[in-house]
Amino acid sequence: MGSATVLPGEDVSEIMKQISKGNPKLGIGLRIENNSVFSTVAGSLQYRSGIVFVNQNTRRYRPSVEDRVIAIVEERVAGDGAGGDVYRVNIGGPHPALLSNLSFEGATKRNKPALSSGMLLYARVATCLRSMDPTLSCQLGSLDVGVPRKDWMTNEGTYGELVSGTCCKIPIGLARQLLERCNVVLQELSKYLAFEICVGVNGKVWIHSSKPEHTILIQNAILNSEVLTESQVRRMVKSLVETVNRKVEDRDDEM
């Protein structure tokens, strides 16, 4: 995936041809006028999964269809008319989102998850209309091609409840970088540590590992990576892992 820095009002038609393949869809931060594509914001023009968009490191998350987000359940608001319940969830956007407990893989009227206030979920934005609150889904979407479907009861699906682990906030631009296929910091961390991670483009990341020290290490490595080059990231991760492992071994020896 290629990228290029663009400014508001800049004609990015030629840049798009260089970094994308085929006829990509236009995403956030782009508009078309007189057969040319212009950037509406400053940021990094990127191409991923057939979509060209401008990646901004904004403070406030703005939902977009098919975004993967980490959401917090707030309360039940109504029935969905199909035998399920609709819940208000917080995704850190201008407005809360809505999620039905029938929008889970394999969920039925009789067999559906019981959501509760404070529950942490990994979901995708299913609809996002200007006049309505966005709706979420925990079912596979159009960008999840090739991902195996797993019933919500197995706890092995792509989306669903995030159990245990630690959730923390990160810059939105950094979150989008982590979702790139060849993200260096995650590749390097996986060489040394076993862990699970879910990244929401709404600026939240959930991490689960076998030791609290490793979870903190991963958090620090991710935050540090934002301002480092690829070679610096590799050295930084190796140094952190060596330091933390040494401290863990010293503690275990004392015990």
Coordinates of C-alpha atoms in Angstrom, one line a residue:
M1 CA 0.0 0.0 0.0
G2 CA 1.4 3.4 -1.0
S3 CA 0.8 6.8 0.6
A4 CA 1.4 10.5 -0.1
T5 CA 1.0 13.7 1.9
V6 CA -1.8 15.9 0.6
L7 CA -3.3 19.3 1.4
P8 CA -6.9 20.7 1.3
G9 CA -8.0 21.5 -2.3
E10 CA -5.1 19.6 -3.9
D11 CA -5.9 17.6 -7.1
V12 CA -4.9 14.0 -6.2
S13 CA -6.1 12.3 -9.4
E14 CA -2.6 11.4 -10.5
I15 CA -1.4 10.4 -7.1
M16 CA -4.4 8.0 -6.8
K17 CA -3.3 6.3 -10.0
Q18 CA 0.2 5.7 -8.5
I19 CA -0.8 4.3 -5.2
S20 CA -4.0 2.4 -6.0
K21 CA -5.1 -0.4 -8.3
G22 CA -8.1 -0.5 -10.7
N23 CA -11.0 1.8 -10.0
P24 CA -11.0 2.3 -6.2
K25 CA -13.8 3.8 -4.2
L26 CA -13.4 7.3 -2.7
G27 CA -13.3 7.4 1.1
I28 CA -12.9 10.0 3.8
G29 CA -11.4 13.3 2.9
L30 CA -12.0 13.2 -0.9
R31 CA -14.5 14.7 -3.3
I32 CA -14.9 14.5 -7.1
E33 CA -15.4 17.5 -9.3
N34 CA -15.2 17.8 -13.1
N35 CA -13.8 14.2 -13.4
S36 CA -11.0 15.1 -11.0
V37 CA -10.5 14.1 -7.4
F38 CA -9.6 16.6 -4.7
S39 CA -8.6 16.4 -1.1
T40 CA -10.8 18.2 1.3
V41 CA -8.5 17.8 4.3
A42 CA -4.7 17.6 5.1
G43 CA -3.3 14.2 5.8
S44 CA -1.8 11.1 4.2
L45 CA -3.5 9.8 1.0
Q46 CA -3.7 6.0 1.4
Y47 CA -5.1 3.0 -0.4
R48 CA -6.5 -0.1 1.4
S49 CA -9.0 -2.8 0.5
G50 CA -10.1 -1.0 -2.7
I51 CA -10.7 2.4 -1.0
V52 CA -8.6 5.5 -1.3
F53 CA -8.9 7.9 1.6
V54 CA -7.1 10.7 3.5
N55 CA -5.7 9.5 6.9
Q56 CA -5.9 12.3 9.4
N57 CA -4.7 12.3 13.0
T58 CA -7.8 14.0 14.2
R59 CA -8.9 14.2 17.8
R60 CA -12.6 13.5 17.2
Y61 CA -13.6 10.3 15.4
R62 CA -16.0 10.6 12.5
P63 CA -17.7 7.3 11.7
S64 CA -17.6 5.8 8.2
V65 CA -19.2 2.7 6.8
E66 CA -17.1 -0.5 7.3
D67 CA -14.9 1.1 10.0
R68 CA -13.8 -1.3 12.7
V69 CA -14.4 0.2 16.1
I70 CA -14.2 -0.7 19.7
A71 CA -17.5 0.2 21.4
I72 CA -18.8 0.4 25.0
V73 CA -22.4 -0.6 25.7
E74 CA -24.3 2.1 27.5
E75 CA -27.9 1.0 27.8
R76 CA -30.9 -0.7 26.2
V77 CA -33.1 1.8 24.3
A78 CA -35.8 -0.2 22.5
G79 CA -36.8 -3.4 20.7
D80 CA -35.8 -3.8 17.1
G81 CA -39.2 -5.2 16.0
A82 CA -37.7 -8.5 15.0
G83 CA -37.4 -10.1 18.4
G84 CA -34.1 -8.4 19.4
D85 CA -33.1 -5.5 21.6
V86 CA -31.4 -2.3 20.5
Y87 CA -28.6 -0.8 22.6
R88 CA -26.9 2.6 22.7
V89 CA -23.1 2.2 22.5
N90 CA -20.3 4.7 22.7
I91 CA -17.8 4.8 19.9
G92 CA -16.3 8.2 20.7
G93 CA -18.0 10.0 17.8
P94 CA -20.2 13.1 17.7
H95 CA -23.2 10.9 18.4
P96 CA -23.7 7.5 20.0
A97 CA -24.3 4.4 17.8
L98 CA -27.0 1.8 17.9
L99 CA -26.5 -2.0 17.9
S100 CA -29.1 -4.8 17.9
N101 CA -28.2 -8.0 19.7
L102 CA -29.5 -9.9 16.6
S103 CA -26.6 -8.3 14.6
F104 CA -24.2 -11.1 15.8
E105 CA -23.1 -14.1 13.8
G106 CA -25.7 -16.9 14.3
A107 CA -27.9 -14.8 16.6
T108 CA -31.7 -15.7 16.6
K109 CA -34.7 -14.6 18.6
R110 CA -34.1 -17.4 21.1
N111 CA -30.3 -17.5 21.0
K112 CA -28.9 -14.0 21.2
P113 CA -26.2 -12.3 23.4
A114 CA -27.3 -10.5 26.5
L115 CA -25.5 -7.2 26.4
S116 CA -24.9 -5.2 29.6
S117 CA -23.8 -1.7 30.5
G118 CA -20.0 -1.3 30.3
M119 CA -19.4 -4.3 28.0
L120 CA -16.6 -3.9 25.5
L121 CA -17.3 -4.9 21.9
Y122 CA -15.4 -5.1 18.6
A123 CA -17.8 -4.2 15.8
R124 CA -18.0 -2.6 12.4
V125 CA -20.0 0.5 11.3
A126 CA -22.9 -0.9 9.2
T127 CA -24.7 2.3 8.3
C128 CA -23.8 6.0 8.7
L129 CA -26.4 8.5 7.5
R130 CA -26.2 12.2 8.3
S131 CA -29.7 12.4 9.7
M132 CA -29.5 9.3 11.9
D133 CA -27.2 7.8 14.5
P134 CA -24.8 5.2 13.0
T135 CA -25.6 1.6 13.4
L136 CA -23.1 -1.2 14.2
S137 CA -22.9 -4.8 13.4
C138 CA -20.9 -7.8 14.8
Q139 CA -21.4 -9.7 11.6
L140 CA -18.9 -9.9 8.8
G141 CA -19.1 -7.2 6.2
S142 CA -18.1 -6.5 2.6
L143 CA -14.4 -5.9 3.5
D144 CA -14.1 -9.2 5.4
V145 CA -13.7 -11.4 2.3
G146 CA -12.2 -14.7 3.1
V147 CA -12.7 -14.4 6.9
P148 CA -14.3 -17.6 8.3
R149 CA -17.7 -17.1 10.0
K150 CA -17.8 -18.1 13.6
D151 CA -21.0 -18.3 15.7
W152 CA -21.1 -15.6 18.5
M153 CA -21.3 -18.3 21.2
T154 CA -17.8 -19.7 20.2
N155 CA -16.0 -16.4 21.1
E156 CA -13.8 -17.0 18.1
G157 CA -15.4 -14.6 15.6
T158 CA -13.8 -11.5 14.2
Y159 CA -16.4 -9.3 16.0
G160 CA -18.0 -9.6 19.4
E161 CA -17.3 -9.1 23.1
L162 CA -13.8 -8.4 24.2
V163 CA -13.2 -10.4 27.4
S164 CA -10.4 -9.6 29.9
G165 CA -7.5 -7.7 28.4
T166 CA -6.8 -3.9 28.6
C167 CA -8.3 -1.2 26.5
C168 CA -6.5 2.2 26.0
K169 CA -6.8 5.3 23.8
I170 CA -4.4 6.1 21.0
P171 CA -4.3 8.8 18.3
I172 CA -6.7 8.1 15.5
G173 CA -4.0 8.4 12.8
L174 CA -1.9 5.8 14.7
A175 CA -4.9 3.4 14.9
R176 CA -5.3 3.5 11.1
Q177 CA -1.6 2.8 10.7
L178 CA -1.9 -0.3 13.0
L179 CA -4.6 -1.7 10.7
E180 CA -2.2 -1.7 7.7
R181 CA -1.2 -5.3 6.7
C182 CA 2.5 -4.6 7.1
N183 CA 2.6 -2.5 10.2
V184 CA 6.1 -2.7 11.5
V185 CA 5.6 -2.4 15.2
L186 CA 3.0 -5.2 15.4
Q187 CA 5.2 -7.4 13.2
E188 CA 8.2 -6.9 15.5
L189 CA 6.2 -7.4 18.7
S190 CA 4.8 -10.7 17.3
K191 CA 8.4 -12.0 16.9
Y192 CA 9.0 -11.9 20.7
L193 CA 5.6 -12.0 22.4
A194 CA 2.3 -13.9 22.2
F195 CA -0.7 -11.6 22.4
E196 CA -4.1 -10.7 21.0
I197 CA -5.0 -7.2 19.8
C198 CA -8.0 -5.5 18.4
V199 CA -7.6 -2.0 16.9
G200 CA -10.5 0.4 16.4
V201 CA -10.2 3.3 14.0
N202 CA -12.0 5.3 16.7
G203 CA -8.7 5.6 18.5
K204 CA -9.0 2.6 20.9
V205 CA -6.9 -0.5 21.1
W206 CA -7.6 -3.7 23.2
I207 CA -4.6 -5.9 24.2
H208 CA -4.5 -9.2 25.9
S209 CA -1.3 -11.0 26.8
S210 CA -0.2 -13.6 29.4
K211 CA 1.6 -11.0 31.6
P212 CA 0.7 -7.5 32.7
E213 CA 4.3 -6.5 32.0
H214 CA 3.9 -7.6 28.4
T215 CA 0.7 -5.7 28.0
I216 CA 2.3 -2.5 29.2
L217 CA 5.3 -3.1 26.9
I218 CA 3.0 -3.5 23.9
Q219 CA 1.1 -0.3 24.8
N220 CA 4.4 1.7 25.1
A221 CA 5.8 0.2 21.9
I222 CA 2.7 1.2 19.9
L223 CA 2.7 4.8 21.2
N224 CA 6.4 5.2 20.6
S225 CA 6.2 3.9 17.1
E226 CA 4.1 6.9 15.9
V227 CA 7.2 9.2 15.7
L228 CA 9.9 6.6 14.7
T229 CA 11.2 5.2 11.4
E230 CA 10.9 1.5 10.6
S231 CA 14.5 0.8 11.7
Q232 CA 14.1 2.8 14.9
V233 CA 10.9 0.8 15.6
R234 CA 12.7 -2.5 15.3
R235 CA 15.5 -1.4 17.7
M236 CA 13.0 0.1 20.1
V237 CA 10.9 -3.1 20.3
K238 CA 14.0 -5.3 20.8
S239 CA 15.3 -3.0 23.6
L240 CA 11.9 -2.9 25.4
V241 CA 11.5 -6.7 25.2
E242 CA 15.0 -7.3 26.5
T243 CA 14.6 -4.9 29.4
V244 CA 11.2 -6.2 30.4
N245 CA 12.2 -9.8 30.2
R246 CA 15.3 -9.1 32.3
K247 CA 13.1 -7.5 35.0
V248 CA 10.6 -10.3 35.0
E249 CA 13.4 -12.9 35.4
D250 CA 15.0 -10.9 38.3
R251 CA 11.6 -10.7 40.0
D252 CA 11.0 -14.5 39.5
D253 CA 14.4 -15.3 41.0
E254 CA 13.7 -13.2 44.1
M255 CA 10.5 -15.1 44.7

